[in-house]
Short mmCIF file of C-alpha atoms in Angstrom, two decimals:
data_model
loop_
_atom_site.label_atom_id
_atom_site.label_comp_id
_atom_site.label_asym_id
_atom_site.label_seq_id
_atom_site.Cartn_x
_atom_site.Cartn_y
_atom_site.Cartn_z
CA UNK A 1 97.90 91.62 49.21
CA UNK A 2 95.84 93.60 46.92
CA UNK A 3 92.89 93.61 49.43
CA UNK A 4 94.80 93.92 52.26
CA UNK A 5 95.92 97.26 50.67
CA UNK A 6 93.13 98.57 50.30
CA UNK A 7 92.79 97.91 53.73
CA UNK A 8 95.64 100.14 54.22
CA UNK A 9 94.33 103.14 52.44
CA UNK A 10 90.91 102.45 54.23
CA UNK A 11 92.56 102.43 57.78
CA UNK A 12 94.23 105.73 56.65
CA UNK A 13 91.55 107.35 55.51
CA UNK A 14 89.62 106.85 58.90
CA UNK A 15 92.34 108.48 60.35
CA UNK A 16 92.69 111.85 58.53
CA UNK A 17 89.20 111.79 58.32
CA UNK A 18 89.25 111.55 62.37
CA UNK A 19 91.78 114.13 62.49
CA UNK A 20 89.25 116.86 61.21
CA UNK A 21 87.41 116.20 64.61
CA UNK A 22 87.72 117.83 67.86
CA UNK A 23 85.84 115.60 69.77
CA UNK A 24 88.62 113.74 71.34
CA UNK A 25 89.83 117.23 72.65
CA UNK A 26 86.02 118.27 73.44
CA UNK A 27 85.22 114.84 75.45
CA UNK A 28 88.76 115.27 77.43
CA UNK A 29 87.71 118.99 78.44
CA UNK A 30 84.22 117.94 79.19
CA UNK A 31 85.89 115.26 81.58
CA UNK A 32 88.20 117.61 83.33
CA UNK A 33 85.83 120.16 84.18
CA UNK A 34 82.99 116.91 85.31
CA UNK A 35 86.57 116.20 87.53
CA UNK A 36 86.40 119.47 89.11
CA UNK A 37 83.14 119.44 89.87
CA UNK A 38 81.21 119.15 93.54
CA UNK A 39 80.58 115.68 93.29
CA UNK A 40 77.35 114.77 95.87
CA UNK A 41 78.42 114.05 99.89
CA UNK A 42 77.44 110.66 100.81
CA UNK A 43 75.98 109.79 104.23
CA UNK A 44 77.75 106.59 106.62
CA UNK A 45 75.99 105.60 109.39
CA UNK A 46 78.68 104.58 111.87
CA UNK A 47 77.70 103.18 115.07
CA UNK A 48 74.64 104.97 115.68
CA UNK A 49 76.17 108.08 114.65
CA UNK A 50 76.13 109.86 111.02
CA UNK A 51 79.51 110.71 109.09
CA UNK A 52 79.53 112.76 105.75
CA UNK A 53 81.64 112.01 103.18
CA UNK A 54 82.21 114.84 100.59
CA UNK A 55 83.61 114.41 97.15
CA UNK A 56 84.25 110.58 97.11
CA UNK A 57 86.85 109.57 94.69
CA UNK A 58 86.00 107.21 91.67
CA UNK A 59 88.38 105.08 90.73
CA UNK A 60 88.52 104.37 87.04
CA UNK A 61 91.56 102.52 86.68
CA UNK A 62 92.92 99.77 88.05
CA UNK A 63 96.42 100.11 87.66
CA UNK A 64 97.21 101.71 91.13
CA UNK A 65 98.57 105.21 90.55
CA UNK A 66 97.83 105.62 87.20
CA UNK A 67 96.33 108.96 85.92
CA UNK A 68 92.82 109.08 85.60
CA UNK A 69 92.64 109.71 81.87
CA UNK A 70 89.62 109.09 79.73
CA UNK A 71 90.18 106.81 76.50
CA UNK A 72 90.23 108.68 73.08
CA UNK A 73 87.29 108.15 70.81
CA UNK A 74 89.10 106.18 68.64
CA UNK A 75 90.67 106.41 64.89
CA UNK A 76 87.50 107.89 63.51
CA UNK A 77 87.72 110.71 66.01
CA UNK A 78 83.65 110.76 66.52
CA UNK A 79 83.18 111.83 62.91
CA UNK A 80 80.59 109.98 60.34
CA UNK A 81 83.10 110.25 57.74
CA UNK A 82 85.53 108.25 59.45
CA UNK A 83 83.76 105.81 61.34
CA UNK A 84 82.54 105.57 57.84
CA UNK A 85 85.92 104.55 56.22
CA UNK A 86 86.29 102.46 59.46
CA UNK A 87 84.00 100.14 59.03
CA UNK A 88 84.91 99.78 55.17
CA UNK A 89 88.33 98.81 56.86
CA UNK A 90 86.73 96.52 59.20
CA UNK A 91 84.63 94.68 55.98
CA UNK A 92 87.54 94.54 53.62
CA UNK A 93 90.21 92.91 56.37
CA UNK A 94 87.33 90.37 56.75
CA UNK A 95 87.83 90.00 53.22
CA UNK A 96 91.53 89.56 53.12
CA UNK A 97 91.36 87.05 55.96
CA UNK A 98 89.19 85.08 54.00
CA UNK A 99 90.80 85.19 50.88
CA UNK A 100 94.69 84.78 52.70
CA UNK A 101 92.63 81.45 54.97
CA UNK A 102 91.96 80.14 50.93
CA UNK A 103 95.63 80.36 50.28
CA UNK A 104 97.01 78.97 53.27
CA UNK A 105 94.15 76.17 52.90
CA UNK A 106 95.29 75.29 48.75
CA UNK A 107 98.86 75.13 49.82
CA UNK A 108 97.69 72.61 52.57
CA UNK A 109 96.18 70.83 49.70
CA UNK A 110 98.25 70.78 47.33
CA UNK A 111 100.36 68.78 48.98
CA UNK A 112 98.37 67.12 51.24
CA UNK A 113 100.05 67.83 54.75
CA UNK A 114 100.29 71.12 57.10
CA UNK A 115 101.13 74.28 55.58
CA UNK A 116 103.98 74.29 58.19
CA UNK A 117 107.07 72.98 56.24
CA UNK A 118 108.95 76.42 55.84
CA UNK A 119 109.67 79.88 56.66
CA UNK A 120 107.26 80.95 53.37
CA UNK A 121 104.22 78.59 54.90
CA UNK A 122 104.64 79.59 58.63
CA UNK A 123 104.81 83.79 57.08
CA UNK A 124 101.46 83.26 55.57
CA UNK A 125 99.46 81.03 58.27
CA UNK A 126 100.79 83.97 61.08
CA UNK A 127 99.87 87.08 59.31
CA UNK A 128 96.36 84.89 58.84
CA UNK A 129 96.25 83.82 62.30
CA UNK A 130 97.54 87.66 63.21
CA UNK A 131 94.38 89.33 61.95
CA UNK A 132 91.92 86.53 63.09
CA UNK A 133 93.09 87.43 66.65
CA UNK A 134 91.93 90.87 65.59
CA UNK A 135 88.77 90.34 64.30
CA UNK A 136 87.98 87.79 66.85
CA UNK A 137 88.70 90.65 69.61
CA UNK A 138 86.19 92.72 67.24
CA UNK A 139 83.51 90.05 67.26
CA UNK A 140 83.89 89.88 71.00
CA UNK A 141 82.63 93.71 71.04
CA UNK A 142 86.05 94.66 71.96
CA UNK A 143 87.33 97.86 71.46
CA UNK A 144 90.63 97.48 69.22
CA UNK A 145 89.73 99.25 65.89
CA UNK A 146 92.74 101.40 66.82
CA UNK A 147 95.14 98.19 65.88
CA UNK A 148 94.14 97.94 62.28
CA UNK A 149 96.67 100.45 60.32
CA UNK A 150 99.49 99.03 62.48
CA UNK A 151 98.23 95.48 61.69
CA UNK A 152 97.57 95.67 58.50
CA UNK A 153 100.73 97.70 57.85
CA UNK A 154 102.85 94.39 59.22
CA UNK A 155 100.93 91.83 57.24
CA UNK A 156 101.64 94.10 54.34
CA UNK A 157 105.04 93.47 55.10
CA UNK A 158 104.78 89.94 56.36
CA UNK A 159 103.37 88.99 53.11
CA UNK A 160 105.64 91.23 51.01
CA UNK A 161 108.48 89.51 52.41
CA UNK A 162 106.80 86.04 52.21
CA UNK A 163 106.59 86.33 48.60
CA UNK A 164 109.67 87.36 47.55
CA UNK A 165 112.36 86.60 49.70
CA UNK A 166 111.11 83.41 51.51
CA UNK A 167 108.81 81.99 48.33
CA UNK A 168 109.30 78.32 48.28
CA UNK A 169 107.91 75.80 46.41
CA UNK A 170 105.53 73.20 47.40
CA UNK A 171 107.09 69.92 48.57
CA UNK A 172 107.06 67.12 50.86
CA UNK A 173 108.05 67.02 54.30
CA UNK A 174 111.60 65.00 55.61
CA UNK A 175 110.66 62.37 56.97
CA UNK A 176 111.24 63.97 60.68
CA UNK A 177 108.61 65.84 60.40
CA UNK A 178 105.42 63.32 59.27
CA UNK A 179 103.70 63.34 62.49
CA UNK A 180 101.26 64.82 64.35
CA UNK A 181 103.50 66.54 66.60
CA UNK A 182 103.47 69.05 63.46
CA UNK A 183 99.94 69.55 63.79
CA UNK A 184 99.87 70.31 67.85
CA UNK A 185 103.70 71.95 68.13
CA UNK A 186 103.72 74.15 65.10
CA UNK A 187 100.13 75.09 65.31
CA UNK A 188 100.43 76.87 68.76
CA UNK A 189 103.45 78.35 68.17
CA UNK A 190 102.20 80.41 65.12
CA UNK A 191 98.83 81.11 67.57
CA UNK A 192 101.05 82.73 70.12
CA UNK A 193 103.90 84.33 67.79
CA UNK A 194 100.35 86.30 66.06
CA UNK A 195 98.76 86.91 69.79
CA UNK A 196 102.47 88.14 71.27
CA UNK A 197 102.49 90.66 68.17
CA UNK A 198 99.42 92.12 69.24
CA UNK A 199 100.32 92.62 72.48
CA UNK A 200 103.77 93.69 71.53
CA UNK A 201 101.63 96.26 69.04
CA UNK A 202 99.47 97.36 71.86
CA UNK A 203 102.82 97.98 74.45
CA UNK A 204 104.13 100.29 71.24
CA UNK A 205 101.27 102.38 71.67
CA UNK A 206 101.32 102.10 75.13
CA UNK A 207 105.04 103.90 75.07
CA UNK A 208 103.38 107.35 72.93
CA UNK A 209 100.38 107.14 74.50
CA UNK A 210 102.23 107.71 77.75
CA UNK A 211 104.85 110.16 76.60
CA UNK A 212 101.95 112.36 75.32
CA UNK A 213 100.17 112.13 78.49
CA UNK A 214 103.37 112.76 80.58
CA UNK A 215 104.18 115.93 79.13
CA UNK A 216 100.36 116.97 78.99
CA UNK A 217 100.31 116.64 83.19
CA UNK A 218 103.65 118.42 82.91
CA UNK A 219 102.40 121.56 81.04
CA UNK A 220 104.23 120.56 78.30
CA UNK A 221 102.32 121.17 74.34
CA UNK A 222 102.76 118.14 72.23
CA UNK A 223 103.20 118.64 68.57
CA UNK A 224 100.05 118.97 66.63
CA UNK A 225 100.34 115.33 64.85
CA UNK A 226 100.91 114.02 67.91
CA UNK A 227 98.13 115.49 69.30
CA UNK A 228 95.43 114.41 66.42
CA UNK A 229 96.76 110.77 66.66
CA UNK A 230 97.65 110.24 70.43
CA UNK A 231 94.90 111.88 71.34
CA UNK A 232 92.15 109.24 70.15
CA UNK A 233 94.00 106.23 71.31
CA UNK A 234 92.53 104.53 74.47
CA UNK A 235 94.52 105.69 77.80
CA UNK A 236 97.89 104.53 78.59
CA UNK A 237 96.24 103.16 81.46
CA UNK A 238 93.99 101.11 79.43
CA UNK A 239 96.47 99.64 76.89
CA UNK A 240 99.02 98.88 79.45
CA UNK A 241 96.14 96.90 80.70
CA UNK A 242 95.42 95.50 77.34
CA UNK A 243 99.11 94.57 76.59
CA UNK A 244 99.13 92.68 79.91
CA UNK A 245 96.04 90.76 79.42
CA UNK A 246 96.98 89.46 76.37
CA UNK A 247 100.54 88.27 77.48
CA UNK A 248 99.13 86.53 79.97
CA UNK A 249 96.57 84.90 78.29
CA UNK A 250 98.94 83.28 75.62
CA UNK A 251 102.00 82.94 78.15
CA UNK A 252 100.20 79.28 79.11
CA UNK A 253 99.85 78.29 75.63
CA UNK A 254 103.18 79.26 74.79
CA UNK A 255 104.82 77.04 77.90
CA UNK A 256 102.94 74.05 76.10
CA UNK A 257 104.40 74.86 72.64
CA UNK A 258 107.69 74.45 74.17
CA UNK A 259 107.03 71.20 76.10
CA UNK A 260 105.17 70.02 72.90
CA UNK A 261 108.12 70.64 70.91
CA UNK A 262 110.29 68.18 73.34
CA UNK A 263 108.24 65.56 73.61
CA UNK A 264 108.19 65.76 69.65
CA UNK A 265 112.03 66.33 69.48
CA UNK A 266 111.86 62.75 71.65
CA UNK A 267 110.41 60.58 69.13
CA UNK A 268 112.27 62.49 66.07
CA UNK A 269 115.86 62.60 67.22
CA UNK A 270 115.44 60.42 70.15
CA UNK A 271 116.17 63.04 72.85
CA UNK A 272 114.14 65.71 75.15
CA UNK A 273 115.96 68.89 74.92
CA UNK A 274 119.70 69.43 73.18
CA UNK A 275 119.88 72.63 73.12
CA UNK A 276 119.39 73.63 69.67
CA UNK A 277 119.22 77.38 68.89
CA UNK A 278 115.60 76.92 68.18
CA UNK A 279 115.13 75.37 71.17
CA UNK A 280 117.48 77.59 73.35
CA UNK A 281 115.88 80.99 71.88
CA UNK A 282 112.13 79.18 73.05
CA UNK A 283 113.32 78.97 76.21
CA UNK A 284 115.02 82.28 75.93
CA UNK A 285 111.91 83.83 74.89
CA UNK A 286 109.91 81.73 77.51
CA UNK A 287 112.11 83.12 80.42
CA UNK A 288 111.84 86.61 79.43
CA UNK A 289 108.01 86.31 79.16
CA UNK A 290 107.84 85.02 82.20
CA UNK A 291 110.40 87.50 83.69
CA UNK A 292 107.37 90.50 82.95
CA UNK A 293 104.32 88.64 84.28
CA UNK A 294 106.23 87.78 87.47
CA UNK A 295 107.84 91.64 87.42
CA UNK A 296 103.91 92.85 87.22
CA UNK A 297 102.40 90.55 89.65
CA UNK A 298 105.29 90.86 92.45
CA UNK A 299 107.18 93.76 92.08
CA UNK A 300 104.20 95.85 91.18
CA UNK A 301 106.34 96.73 87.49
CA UNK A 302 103.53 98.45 85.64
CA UNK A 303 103.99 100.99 82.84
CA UNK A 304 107.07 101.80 81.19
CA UNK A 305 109.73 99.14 83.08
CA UNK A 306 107.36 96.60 82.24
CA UNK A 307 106.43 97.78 78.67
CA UNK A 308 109.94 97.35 78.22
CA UNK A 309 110.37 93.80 79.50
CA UNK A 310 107.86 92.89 77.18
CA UNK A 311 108.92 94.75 74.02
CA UNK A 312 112.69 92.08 74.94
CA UNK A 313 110.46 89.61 75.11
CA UNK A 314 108.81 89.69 71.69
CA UNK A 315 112.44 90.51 70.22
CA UNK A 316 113.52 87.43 71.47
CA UNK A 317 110.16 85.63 69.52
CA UNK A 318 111.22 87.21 66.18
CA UNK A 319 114.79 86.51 66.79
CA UNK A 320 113.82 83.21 67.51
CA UNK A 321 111.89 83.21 64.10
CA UNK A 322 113.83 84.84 61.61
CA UNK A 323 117.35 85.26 63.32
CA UNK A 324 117.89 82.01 64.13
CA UNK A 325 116.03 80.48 61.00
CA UNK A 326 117.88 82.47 58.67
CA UNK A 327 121.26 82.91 60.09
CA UNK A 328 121.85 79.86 62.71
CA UNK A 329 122.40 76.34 61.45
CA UNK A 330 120.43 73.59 63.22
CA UNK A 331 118.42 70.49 63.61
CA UNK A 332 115.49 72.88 62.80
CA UNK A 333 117.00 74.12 59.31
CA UNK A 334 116.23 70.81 57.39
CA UNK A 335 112.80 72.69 56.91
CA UNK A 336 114.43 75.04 54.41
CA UNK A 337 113.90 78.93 54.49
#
């Protein structure tokens, strides 16, 4: 926690550092007036016969009827001093991953089975698995240095809350649960709970980065903090994209957890599906996932209707986590909080 901290004041500082910039505000002027200029006629040869086409518009979104926005420059705001305190972010969240993976690994060992058996273990594998989804976006030269504060700021609390209201002792499993079911099952469920937050992350921003833009194209003056954070985050455009992506991606993965989950709930209580709470808030969460990809791909939902489909959906995931483990008795709660 102590690194992760540091991350935290790191992440801040490339912030206000970025803040001092106007090179968000400089690139999105320089962009307008590129906008307004003649762009060069192009020449069609139709049938023999020569048609000019002035002004051709570029597409740079795909999201059909979404503004043509450039993306921010990012946290750092295009100054050395915060890219700076970025990458000192970057470096030290590496650090806390890899310190947080040796935890999760010596409570593995010490007793010799999953870390999987309780609310305490599955809290400190997902905020892991949570910010190896980040840096693995990083290492695949993806743009996301914008999610860090917000991540860091929930493993903060992840672990805070880990430690002192969900500590538990190591022990062994019940006997239900010695097999590798535990392994495959619980596994891919903590994979997707740690990819839906970053989507879920990425639709938050999505929401502000919209609003901001919205009253920009109405003539509207957004408040000055506003304006040095909202300002450097990627287009709405682009992180509704970015939310969607990574939905979809782990919406497969997540289908499996659940049938995973029966065919383990077969051979340890001798029956497919009884509708447990656990079970009934998976498929809950399961149907409202699926409710926004099918919204996006056949009603044409995107934006805001569909941010909003999504942000119920991930509700229903931490419901489904800490609602139900915590306040809902059943065949699940033999694994203690």
């Amino acid at each position: 926690m102590a690194v992760y901290l540091l991350c935290f004041f790191a992440y801040m500082a490339e912030w206000i550092f970025g803040s001092r910039s106007k090179v968000g505000r400089t690139a999105a002027a320089l962009t307008a007036d590129l906008k307004k200029a003649d762009a060069p006629a192009v020449t069609v040869e139709q049938g023999g016969s020569t048609t000019v086409l002035e002004r051709p518009k570029v597409v740079v979104r795909a999201a059909a009827g979404a503004r043509d926005v450039p993306d921010g420059p990012g946290a750092h705001g295009g100054t050395e001093k915060g890219d700076l305190w970025g990458r000192i972010a970057v470096s030290l969240t590496a650090l806390g991953f890899l310190i947080e993976f040796a935890g999760v690994l010596t409570r593995a060992l010490s007793v010799q089975r999953a870390p999987w058996g309780n609310m305490y273990e599955f809290n400190i594998t997902f905020s892991t698995v949570a910010v190896g989804v980040y840096l693995g976006l990083m290492a695949l030269k993806k743009d996301v240095r914008w999610l860090g504060l917000p991540l860091v700021t929930v493993v903060l609390l992840d672990l805070g809350l880990a430690v002192t209201v969900l500590y538990t002792e190591s022990d062994q499993l019940v006997p239900a649960l010695h097999s590798y079911w535990l392994y495959i099952h619980v596994s891919t469920a903590i994979f997707c709970g740690a990819v839906f937050y970053v989507g879920a992350m990425a639709t938050v921003l999505y929401l502000f980065r919209d609003s901001y833009e919205t009253k920009l194209l109405n003539g509207g003056t957004p408040g000055r903090f506003a304006t040095s954070v909202l300002e450097r985050l990627p287009a709405a455009a682009s992180l509704d994209k970015f939310s969607y992506r990574v939905n979809a991606a782990v919406f497969p993965l997540w289908t499996f957890t659940i049938i995973a989950g029966a065919i383990w709930a077969g051979d340890a209580w001798g029956r497919y599906w009884g509708w447990d709470p656990k079970e009934t808030w998976s498929f809950i969460t399961w149907v409202a996932y699926a409710g926004y990809l099918h919204a996006r791909a056949t009603a044409g939902w995107k934006g805001r209707k569909a941010a909003y489909i999504a942000l119920i959906a991930f509700a229903c995931w931490l419901f489904n986590y800490y609602g139900v483990n915590i306040f809902v008795s059943g065949k699940h709660s033999y694994s203690g909080v």
